Amino acid sequence: MRELVAAKLGVDRGLGQRAELGVRCPLVLALAFLAACGGANPAPETTPAAAAPARAPGRAHGGAVRADAVVTGRPIVPADWQFSDKVAPVTAAHAMVVSAHPLASQVGRDILRGGGNAIDAAVAVGFALTVVLPEAGNIGGGGFIVYRDATGRVRALDYRETAPGHAAHDMYLDSSGHLTEASLTGHLASGVPGSVAGLYEAWKTYGRLPWPKLVAPAITLAEGHVLDAYRSRSIEAEAERLAQFPASRRQFLVNGHAPPAGTMFRQPDLARTLRLIADSGPDVFYRGQIADSIVAEMQRGHGLITKNDLKGYRAKWRTPIQTTYRGYTIYSMPPSSSGGVTMAEILNIMEGFDTLPAFGSAHYLHLEAEAMRRAFMDRNRWLGDPDFVRMPLERLLSKSYAAELRAQILPDRATPTPPFQASEGWGEDEGTETTHYSIVDADGNAASITTTLNGGFGSAVTVQGAGFLLNNEMDDFTGAPGQPNQYGLIQGEANAIAPKKRMLSAMTPSIVLDRNGNLFMVVGTPGGPTIINSVYEVIVNVIDHKMTLADAVAAPRINQQALPDVIFLERGGLTPATLDSLKAMGYKLQERGRQGDVQAIQQTAAGWVGVADPRHGGGASGY
Ligand code: DON
């Protein structure tokens, strides 16, 4: 039942979008995967790979790791892999913005060129995405920023939604203990939105330009912009759900359908809301007129969010997760996101292999899947809102614990995930209702930001008169231990519902430093639980497999999340021989559409390279 809802939520959309992905970068061919040698990477400070002794693939080392892994064999990618020739990397000398919508990236670039810094641009892009990417963006939702300033200080800002004060542990269970769909669609599905508070907090701490100037481009876009084919299709995919709520119907549909591509898309209510935010900051959202509209909407639909919930919302600065991988340093999001901890565990396990099988080979995917499985088992058991649960983070992040996990991996056999309860996972594509954007400014400040409404168009409820959608983030909680949420995740009590608690996220906005401590990559993606694995995969594609960023982002991805006990893989991304070998090792495989929508920046000798994932309609813009 919930899987059906997941399909309705838009996970089965977008195959048709491939048709419009023209060949934009003819130089990057499938063969580039075979030839990728990472000319853009800075020279490693330590022993070059060539000098390291050759070992059997997947062999673990006995001591400290600094050198590159020895990768045995060339990447194995099917010659007709659909995304390999569709990347349009952008190079710029000073600054770069990459987001899921070209118009939003241009807003960010203009702010940077006009004297704004990375946080100014982050605020402007965030508001612009609310307008041009309504399925994900986001003043009715929440998110995370990992920010590294040019001096090297790194901080994480948590503006995740919170459960309303009247939320209860079992609020989504029916009388027979089964999860209902109230956490997915409608007023009960929403947590208290955090985005306006978060963006304001970031700006108050680090911003340079006046606040109204950062909201202004979004107001202009809300007054009218041309709807593109991607967004028209994503509205159409959700038309049925949106039609259930009058304000959503009015804002997004014409005679029950999405406006066609090319329509001048006007959102006057949203423009008015943004004007209020430009003039009065978060006060009007959490205490004033917009708060009143949210509460009135809740009353109309029997939702839980009160004026007190809104008044009490706070964005929180947190210490980022920091880990190292073969001499690189990785910063990512701490709880209330599971992203940083889980990715660090995967990286720590993989770091212990000083030789790695080729990208795309069954043996490489086996090692990765086993690392992912073990990290996700810990995620699902231990992690939750740090203000509510105690977590063994030191142990989970330690290299010695990773060595224990690594030692459990069998050389050529899958280890089944212990049964909690089987789940079906979810549908074809995980959709685009979360979004990531990456920014580097001319001073070298970097911001990595992932925001979400959770499912497609969130709860599908638009706040009447205010023109923005509310999230359905409550579904990220453990509605019932042992029962899957819309992403098939089976989680424990650490992530159970409690009033004012933040639901555990998988968002993984990340920043990577090279071996000299210089800014190297800014990266993140949407994709529910697949987020963690997609970000990990892009990072190691660059570090281990020496792919250019464009190839690293285009490369096929897999996802293993402990339960359901399958490897999800992008259709057409693995060769038949690899598929057969994985099956022979005992893996269940499930092909799906696209995984993730990575927006990434890399520092290279030629300047900042920005890559928008060819899987969706994003854009990079720099100067
Ligand atoms: O916070 C999380 O982990 C989820 N709410 C993210 C959902 C998501 O990425 C859906 N996207 N495509």
XYZ file of C-alpha atoms and ligand atoms in Angstrom:
635
model
C 0.000 0.000 0.000
C 2.678 2.472 1.019
C 4.714 1.384 -1.990
C 1.773 2.319 -4.159
C 1.729 5.693 -2.516
C 5.442 6.005 -3.132
C 4.757 5.408 -6.792
C 2.064 8.068 -6.695
C 4.425 10.385 -4.910
C 6.364 10.634 -8.088
C 8.952 7.930 -7.863
C 7.885 6.619 -11.232
C 8.375 9.725 -13.182
C 10.755 11.085 -15.635
C 11.828 8.290 -17.933
C 10.444 10.443 -20.670
C 12.765 13.226 -19.584
C 15.657 11.413 -21.155
C 14.357 12.295 -24.580
C 15.252 15.908 -24.065
C 18.760 15.258 -22.806
C 20.661 16.331 -25.869
C 24.329 15.562 -26.406
C 25.866 18.600 -24.803
C 29.446 17.543 -24.356
C 30.492 15.397 -27.268
C 34.016 15.019 -25.923
C 32.833 13.068 -22.939
C 32.004 9.696 -24.372
C 31.385 6.369 -22.748
C 34.946 5.605 -23.579
C 36.008 8.409 -21.314
C 35.301 6.046 -18.475
C 37.906 3.727 -19.833
C 40.410 6.464 -20.349
C 39.689 8.612 -17.302
C 42.974 9.362 -15.654
C 42.120 12.371 -13.529
C 44.392 14.963 -15.081
C 42.534 17.564 -13.076
C 43.438 16.114 -9.712
C 46.204 17.768 -7.767
C 49.348 15.688 -7.447
C 49.206 13.572 -4.320
C 51.615 14.572 -1.604
C 52.330 10.982 -0.706
C 53.461 7.831 -2.476
C 52.023 7.747 -5.963
C 49.803 4.793 -6.761
C 52.224 3.417 -9.294
C 54.840 2.941 -6.617
C 52.593 0.953 -4.310
C 52.983 -2.816 -4.356
C 50.379 -4.669 -6.373
C 48.042 -6.814 -4.296
C 44.973 -8.890 -4.889
C 41.906 -6.668 -5.430
C 40.052 -5.915 -2.262
C 43.042 -6.769 -0.093
C 43.045 -4.887 3.207
C 46.114 -3.064 4.476
C 47.663 -3.477 7.863
C 48.511 0.107 8.830
C 47.952 3.799 8.159
C 46.649 4.818 4.754
C 47.893 7.837 2.855
C 48.622 6.646 -0.656
C 46.144 6.198 -3.468
C 44.537 2.802 -3.694
C 45.832 0.622 -6.471
C 42.896 0.028 -8.754
C 43.261 -3.191 -10.674
C 41.758 -2.823 -14.108
C 39.949 -0.145 -16.033
C 36.425 1.061 -15.298
C 33.743 -1.239 -16.658
C 30.791 0.762 -17.927
C 28.428 -0.375 -20.688
C 29.321 1.429 -23.916
C 25.792 2.746 -24.269
C 25.469 4.079 -20.713
C 22.857 6.774 -21.099
C 24.476 9.643 -19.219
C 28.113 9.445 -20.213
C 27.828 11.922 -23.076
C 25.275 14.228 -21.519
C 27.303 16.203 -19.012
C 27.961 19.875 -19.580
C 30.710 20.841 -17.120
C 31.257 24.568 -16.667
C 34.657 26.014 -15.769
C 35.143 29.426 -14.177
C 38.092 31.243 -12.672
C 36.507 32.885 -9.628
C 33.281 31.408 -8.382
C 30.709 28.716 -9.130
C 27.102 27.862 -8.346
C 25.543 24.503 -9.265
C 21.897 23.829 -8.545
C 18.981 21.773 -9.818
C 17.629 24.671 -11.865
C 19.638 26.840 -14.270
C 17.658 29.967 -13.305
C 18.508 29.488 -9.634
C 22.190 28.982 -10.440
C 22.171 32.214 -12.419
C 20.631 34.030 -9.453
C 23.471 32.752 -7.287
C 26.128 33.712 -9.790
C 24.713 37.237 -10.091
C 24.757 37.630 -6.318
C 28.399 36.505 -6.220
C 29.361 38.766 -9.074
C 27.600 41.640 -7.352
C 29.797 41.355 -4.270
C 27.913 38.735 -2.293
C 29.652 35.814 -0.636
C 28.818 32.094 -0.668
C 26.205 32.440 2.082
C 24.549 35.400 0.363
C 24.333 33.265 -2.752
C 23.055 30.292 -0.737
C 20.191 32.402 0.591
C 19.326 33.795 -2.834
C 19.487 30.376 -4.508
C 17.399 28.842 -1.712
C 14.584 31.342 -2.199
C 14.853 31.100 -5.986
C 14.485 27.314 -5.816
C 11.331 27.727 -3.751
C 9.873 29.361 -6.846
C 11.381 27.523 -9.798
C 11.586 24.043 -8.222
C 8.347 23.871 -6.277
C 8.488 20.083 -5.941
C 11.508 20.449 -3.676
C 11.825 24.023 -2.756
C 11.342 24.790 0.131
C 10.216 27.512 2.517
C 7.686 24.962 3.766
C 10.469 22.446 4.440
C 13.936 22.250 5.933
C 17.555 21.532 5.191
C 21.211 21.583 6.079
C 24.251 23.698 5.224
C 27.855 22.594 5.584
C 29.921 25.761 5.315
C 33.682 26.184 5.131
C 34.987 29.704 5.172
C 38.130 30.745 3.386
C 40.125 30.529 6.642
C 39.284 26.837 6.904
C 36.664 26.948 9.658
C 33.841 24.507 8.998
C 30.374 24.636 10.543
C 27.103 22.861 9.956
C 23.686 24.471 10.179
C 20.691 22.263 10.960
C 17.339 23.692 9.948
C 15.582 20.358 9.811
C 11.846 20.402 10.516
C 10.651 19.419 13.987
C 7.645 17.336 15.011
C 4.789 19.550 16.206
C 4.278 19.779 19.966
C 1.170 17.597 19.753
C 2.869 14.845 17.727
C 2.822 11.382 19.285
C 4.842 8.184 19.011
C 2.053 6.170 17.340
C 0.227 8.922 15.530
C 0.398 7.193 12.145
C -0.749 3.736 13.278
C -4.244 2.434 12.707
C -6.077 0.292 15.255
C -4.318 -2.845 14.032
C -0.872 -1.286 14.326
C -0.305 -0.656 10.637
C 1.113 2.549 9.290
C -1.463 4.740 7.594
C -0.726 7.164 4.804
C -1.275 10.255 6.910
C 2.490 10.812 7.137
C 2.637 11.163 3.359
C -0.247 13.280 2.092
C -2.249 15.969 3.841
C -1.933 18.243 6.837
C -0.805 15.682 9.417
C 2.306 14.889 7.379
C 4.094 18.177 8.027
C 6.821 19.015 10.458
C 7.432 22.615 11.545
C 9.283 24.238 8.617
C 12.882 25.300 9.234
C 14.107 26.864 6.007
C 13.329 30.522 6.583
C 14.915 30.387 10.052
C 17.912 28.507 8.676
C 18.613 30.792 5.754
C 18.236 33.837 7.993
C 20.563 32.369 10.633
C 23.198 31.643 7.986
C 22.871 35.162 6.582
C 22.918 36.823 10.026
C 26.145 35.002 10.838
C 27.998 35.231 7.537
C 26.058 37.292 4.989
C 27.433 40.435 3.429
C 24.671 41.876 1.229
C 21.365 43.222 2.593
C 18.738 40.507 3.192
C 16.045 42.043 0.925
C 18.480 42.014 -1.962
C 18.845 38.239 -1.572
C 15.110 37.565 -1.647
C 14.439 39.983 -4.531
C 15.386 37.657 -7.428
C 12.972 35.008 -6.112
C 10.165 37.593 -6.003
C 10.808 38.451 -9.635
C 10.746 34.760 -10.588
C 7.512 34.223 -8.647
C 5.890 37.080 -10.545
C 6.489 35.009 -13.646
C 9.057 32.745 -15.250
C 8.916 30.313 -18.131
C 8.157 26.784 -16.942
C 10.557 24.271 -18.457
C 9.826 20.710 -19.555
C 11.345 19.071 -16.471
C 9.202 21.045 -14.067
C 6.067 20.732 -16.164
C 6.502 16.957 -16.107
C 7.121 16.807 -12.396
C 3.931 18.793 -11.715
C 2.013 16.475 -14.041
C 3.337 13.427 -12.200
C 1.813 14.773 -8.980
C -1.317 16.318 -10.485
C -3.655 13.857 -8.790
C -2.293 14.532 -5.322
C -2.091 18.279 -5.841
C -5.683 18.324 -7.079
C -6.879 17.155 -3.660
C -6.074 20.527 -2.094
C -7.730 23.702 -3.440
C -4.760 26.037 -3.004
C -2.413 23.496 -4.658
C -4.864 22.992 -7.485
C -5.076 26.722 -8.065
C -1.353 27.298 -7.922
C -0.068 24.383 -9.979
C -2.779 23.015 -12.248
C -4.779 24.173 -15.232
C -7.899 22.042 -15.747
C -6.355 19.336 -13.576
C -3.041 19.202 -15.439
C 0.403 20.776 -15.300
C 0.877 23.912 -17.344
C 2.800 22.866 -20.471
C 6.484 23.673 -20.905
C 6.888 27.215 -22.150
C 4.029 28.591 -20.042
C 4.673 31.849 -18.199
C 4.250 30.429 -14.701
C 3.005 33.039 -12.229
C 2.758 32.468 -8.469
C 1.331 35.728 -7.075
C 0.629 34.370 -3.570
C 4.194 33.136 -3.288
C 5.499 36.474 -4.569
C 3.531 38.210 -1.782
C 4.898 35.821 0.837
C 8.442 36.390 -0.368
C 7.920 40.152 -0.257
C 6.873 39.828 3.378
C 9.970 37.740 4.123
C 12.174 40.245 2.288
C 10.739 43.078 4.394
C 10.437 41.410 7.799
C 12.729 38.369 7.839
C 11.733 35.216 9.730
C 9.506 37.062 12.207
C 6.654 37.302 9.754
C 6.991 33.587 8.990
C 7.193 32.305 12.559
C 5.111 34.869 14.445
C 3.318 37.146 12.011
C 1.045 37.006 9.037
C 2.552 33.921 7.401
C 2.426 32.013 10.691
C -1.271 32.880 10.873
C -1.789 31.484 7.367
C 0.012 28.245 8.245
C -2.046 27.786 11.404
C -5.287 28.554 9.542
C -4.295 25.951 6.941
C -3.642 23.428 9.702
C -7.048 24.092 11.193
C -8.714 23.626 7.814
C -7.079 20.209 7.349
C -6.844 19.008 10.980
C -3.055 19.343 11.073
C -1.019 19.799 14.232
C 1.265 22.801 13.730
C 0.406 25.622 16.149
C 1.541 29.184 16.584
C 3.641 28.013 19.521
C 5.374 25.395 17.400
C 6.302 28.064 14.875
C 7.399 30.550 17.526
C 9.593 27.911 19.146
C 11.424 26.802 16.003
C 15.212 27.327 16.034
C 17.923 26.542 13.490
C 20.968 25.007 15.205
C 24.681 25.223 14.507
C 26.377 21.879 14.878
C 29.867 20.475 14.599
C 30.246 18.799 11.231
C 31.262 15.181 10.874
C 34.909 15.126 9.864
C 36.646 12.086 8.500
C 39.613 11.296 6.321
C 39.836 9.122 3.247
C 43.250 8.249 1.847
C 44.621 11.580 3.039
C 41.649 13.670 1.862
C 39.456 15.307 4.491
C 35.701 15.070 4.272
C 33.226 17.258 6.155
C 29.584 16.356 6.156
C 26.337 16.741 8.034
C 26.048 15.402 11.605
C 22.767 14.221 13.156
C 19.936 15.124 12.813
C 21.145 13.880 9.479
C 22.539 10.387 9.249
C 24.431 11.408 6.107
C 27.829 12.289 7.523
C 28.119 9.406 9.980
C 26.923 6.753 7.548
C 29.098 7.985 4.693
C 32.110 8.179 7.018
C 31.554 4.551 8.002
C 31.423 3.490 4.365
C 34.555 5.483 3.540
C 36.399 4.107 6.562
C 35.573 0.546 5.600
C 36.621 1.089 1.983
C 39.794 2.969 2.937
C 41.196 -0.202 4.418
C 41.404 -1.836 1.010
C 44.712 -0.750 -0.441
C 43.902 -2.410 -3.729
C 40.489 -2.044 -5.283
C 38.860 -3.970 -8.101
C 37.900 -1.943 -11.177
C 34.935 0.412 -11.117
C 31.844 -1.423 -12.316
C 33.253 -4.897 -11.629
C 31.274 -7.339 -9.537
C 34.031 -7.552 -6.933
C 34.166 -3.813 -6.474
C 30.393 -3.532 -6.173
C 30.447 -6.420 -3.696
C 32.876 -4.576 -1.411
C 30.899 -1.355 -1.682
C 27.548 -3.045 -1.087
C 28.874 -4.803 2.005
C 30.310 -1.550 3.360
C 27.024 0.240 2.665
C 24.998 -2.546 4.274
C 26.984 -2.406 7.509
C 26.915 1.379 7.722
C 23.151 1.452 7.125
C 22.532 -1.185 9.787
C 24.190 1.162 12.273
C 22.330 4.142 10.870
C 18.959 2.511 11.195
C 19.657 1.288 14.694
C 21.514 4.100 16.378
C 20.921 7.464 14.802
C 18.351 10.109 15.613
C 17.998 13.697 16.779
C 21.041 14.430 18.982
C 18.864 16.483 21.325
C 16.833 13.341 22.075
C 19.045 10.279 21.743
C 22.551 9.291 22.759
C 24.550 7.864 19.905
C 27.881 6.012 19.958
C 29.333 8.417 17.399
C 32.942 8.082 18.463
C 32.841 4.356 17.912
C 30.825 4.523 14.703
C 33.314 6.990 13.246
C 36.487 5.238 14.369
C 38.874 3.562 11.965
C 39.203 0.611 14.350
C 35.459 -0.054 14.273
C 35.580 0.154 10.482
C 38.355 -2.456 10.548
C 36.063 -4.793 12.523
C 33.292 -4.327 9.997
C 35.689 -4.785 7.098
C 36.923 -8.053 8.552
C 33.365 -9.438 8.407
C 33.164 -8.997 4.629
C 33.465 -12.324 2.847
C 35.736 -12.352 -0.205
C 33.074 -13.188 -2.750
C 29.775 -13.761 -1.022
C 26.958 -11.444 0.095
C 26.239 -11.378 3.840
C 22.458 -11.262 4.273
C 21.149 -8.409 6.416
C 19.701 -9.927 9.594
C 15.932 -9.888 9.244
C 14.174 -7.015 10.929
C 11.314 -7.296 8.558
C 11.478 -7.550 4.827
C 10.337 -4.538 2.874
C 9.677 -3.939 -0.756
C 11.655 -0.768 -1.056
C 10.217 1.803 -3.338
C 9.581 2.487 -6.956
C 11.316 3.332 -10.138
C 12.986 6.687 -9.529
C 13.330 8.426 -6.236
C 12.212 11.742 -7.662
C 13.471 15.253 -7.150
C 11.639 16.541 -4.136
C 14.836 17.190 -2.327
C 17.490 19.337 -3.882
C 21.164 20.051 -3.449
C 23.199 23.091 -4.417
C 26.920 23.766 -4.205
C 28.569 27.195 -4.089
C 32.118 28.514 -4.034
C 32.767 32.256 -3.979
C 35.736 34.299 -5.152
C 37.312 34.302 -1.673
C 37.166 30.501 -1.482
C 34.248 30.264 0.955
C 32.240 27.132 0.178
C 28.664 26.174 0.968
C 27.126 22.745 0.475
C 23.361 22.822 0.956
C 20.674 20.150 0.736
C 17.025 21.013 1.366
C 13.821 19.037 1.130
C 10.060 18.800 1.344
C 10.623 15.011 1.519
C 8.181 13.392 -0.953
C 7.123 14.936 -4.267
C 5.579 18.338 -3.553
C 5.748 17.423 0.139
C 2.361 16.850 1.706
C 0.747 18.290 -1.466
C -0.847 20.962 0.736
C -0.248 24.563 -0.326
C -0.817 27.129 2.401
C -3.883 29.019 1.213
C -3.109 32.631 0.400
C 0.621 32.134 1.014
C 1.510 30.100 -2.076
C 3.999 27.574 -0.709
C 3.842 23.841 -0.173
C 4.247 22.178 3.189
C 6.603 19.255 3.707
C 5.723 15.637 4.485
C 8.891 15.164 6.511
C 7.083 13.324 9.333
C 7.403 10.176 7.201
C 11.165 10.236 7.823
C 10.522 9.260 11.442
C 10.177 5.623 12.436
C 6.385 5.494 12.241
C 6.557 1.942 13.569
C 9.765 0.016 14.251
C 10.107 -2.738 11.674
C 7.730 -1.179 9.162
C 9.171 0.567 6.116
C 8.730 4.230 5.356
C 8.210 5.453 1.806
C 11.873 4.789 0.999
C 11.743 1.223 2.314
C 13.887 2.250 5.288
C 13.317 0.172 8.374
C 14.421 2.089 11.421
C 14.401 1.807 15.180
C 13.343 3.640 18.328
C 16.200 6.160 18.125
C 14.221 7.810 15.352
C 10.767 7.390 16.914
C 8.326 10.315 16.873
C 8.366 12.702 19.824
C 7.142 16.287 20.174
C 9.655 18.881 18.922
C 12.070 16.175 17.788
C 13.860 16.335 14.425
C 13.247 13.343 12.154
C 16.407 11.583 10.999
C 17.539 12.615 7.542
C 19.888 11.050 5.010
C 20.915 14.353 3.452
C 24.677 14.509 2.973
C 25.868 17.975 1.966
C 29.636 17.540 1.910
C 32.923 19.370 1.414
C 36.180 17.590 0.546
C 39.702 18.944 1.067
C 42.704 17.622 -0.836
C 45.792 16.191 0.828
C 47.207 19.680 1.283
C 44.087 20.854 3.088
C 42.819 22.896 0.150
C 39.184 23.034 -0.878
C 38.743 20.222 -3.410
C 35.058 19.335 -3.853
C 31.628 20.556 -2.824
C 28.998 17.880 -3.367
C 25.536 16.606 -2.489
C 22.327 15.178 -3.942
C 18.684 14.325 -3.250
C 17.467 10.726 -3.244
C 16.200 9.670 0.183
C 18.515 7.017 1.634
C 20.368 6.741 -1.691
C 21.757 10.218 -1.000
C 24.454 8.818 1.262
C 25.644 6.247 -1.239
C 25.465 8.589 -4.224
C 27.634 11.197 -2.501
C 30.094 8.512 -1.408
C 30.214 7.134 -4.963
C 30.943 10.488 -6.607
C 33.708 11.243 -4.098
C 35.489 7.921 -4.593
C 35.008 8.023 -8.348
C 37.186 11.117 -8.278
C 39.652 10.072 -5.564
C 40.095 6.368 -6.315
C 39.108 5.990 -9.936
C 40.616 9.283 -11.080
C 37.526 10.241 -13.014
C 36.944 13.823 -13.990
C 34.081 15.320 -12.005
C 31.863 15.120 -15.088
C 32.502 11.391 -15.464
C 32.240 10.803 -11.728
C 28.763 12.353 -11.689
C 27.615 10.649 -14.884
C 28.834 7.195 -13.798
C 26.191 4.586 -12.906
C 25.282 4.330 -9.226
C 24.137 1.609 -6.894
C 22.385 1.654 -3.528
C 22.433 -0.857 -0.690
C 20.680 0.295 2.491
C 20.664 -2.886 4.618
C 16.925 -3.432 4.164
C 15.419 -4.256 1.807
C 18.310 -6.650 1.250
C 18.880 -5.843 -2.397
C 21.293 -3.831 -4.475
C 19.373 -1.154 -6.322
C 21.087 -0.276 -9.543
C 20.470 2.169 -12.312
C 19.072 0.396 -15.338
C 21.720 -0.188 -17.991
C 24.592 0.807 -15.707
C 26.211 -2.590 -15.262
C 27.337 -5.096 -17.847
C 25.558 -8.468 -18.106
C 28.731 -10.183 -16.862
C 28.789 -8.011 -13.728
C 25.108 -8.676 -13.102
C 25.631 -12.420 -13.427
C 28.605 -12.413 -11.076
C 26.728 -10.412 -8.447
C 23.841 -12.869 -8.605
C 26.290 -15.737 -8.247
C 27.619 -14.070 -5.090
C 24.131 -14.213 -3.620
C 22.862 -10.698 -4.307
C 19.313 -9.804 -5.159
C 19.374 -7.038 -7.713
C 16.689 -4.492 -8.448
C 16.981 -2.194 -11.421
C 15.505 1.255 -11.166
C 15.531 4.509 -13.098
C 17.805 7.292 -12.005
C 19.525 7.575 -8.640
C 20.177 11.070 -7.366
C 20.652 14.518 -8.835
C 24.189 15.461 -7.839
C 25.276 19.089 -8.019
C 29.027 19.324 -7.509
C 32.050 21.596 -7.800
C 35.700 20.605 -8.037
C 38.816 22.732 -7.845
C 41.104 21.950 -10.782
C 44.160 23.506 -12.373
C 41.796 25.135 -14.901
C 39.618 26.713 -12.194
C 36.341 25.724 -10.562
C 34.535 23.016 -12.480
C 30.786 22.866 -11.882
C 28.797 19.783 -12.851
C 25.021 19.511 -12.764
C 23.835 15.925 -12.872
C 22.670 14.975 -16.375
C 19.929 12.857 -14.777
C 17.757 15.960 -14.314
C 17.582 19.523 -15.531
C 20.070 21.390 -13.346
C 22.688 23.922 -14.300
C 26.094 25.289 -13.359
C 26.922 28.962 -13.564
C 30.188 30.671 -12.706
C 32.346 33.645 -13.580
O 15.808 13.955 4.728
C 15.763 12.937 4.060
O 16.574 12.048 4.119
C 14.631 12.771 3.044
N 13.508 13.557 3.455
C 15.120 13.147 1.703
C 14.088 12.885 0.648
C 14.617 12.887 -0.710
O 15.782 13.003 -0.952
C 13.607 12.681 -1.780
N 14.180 12.868 -3.045
N 14.408 12.832 -4.013
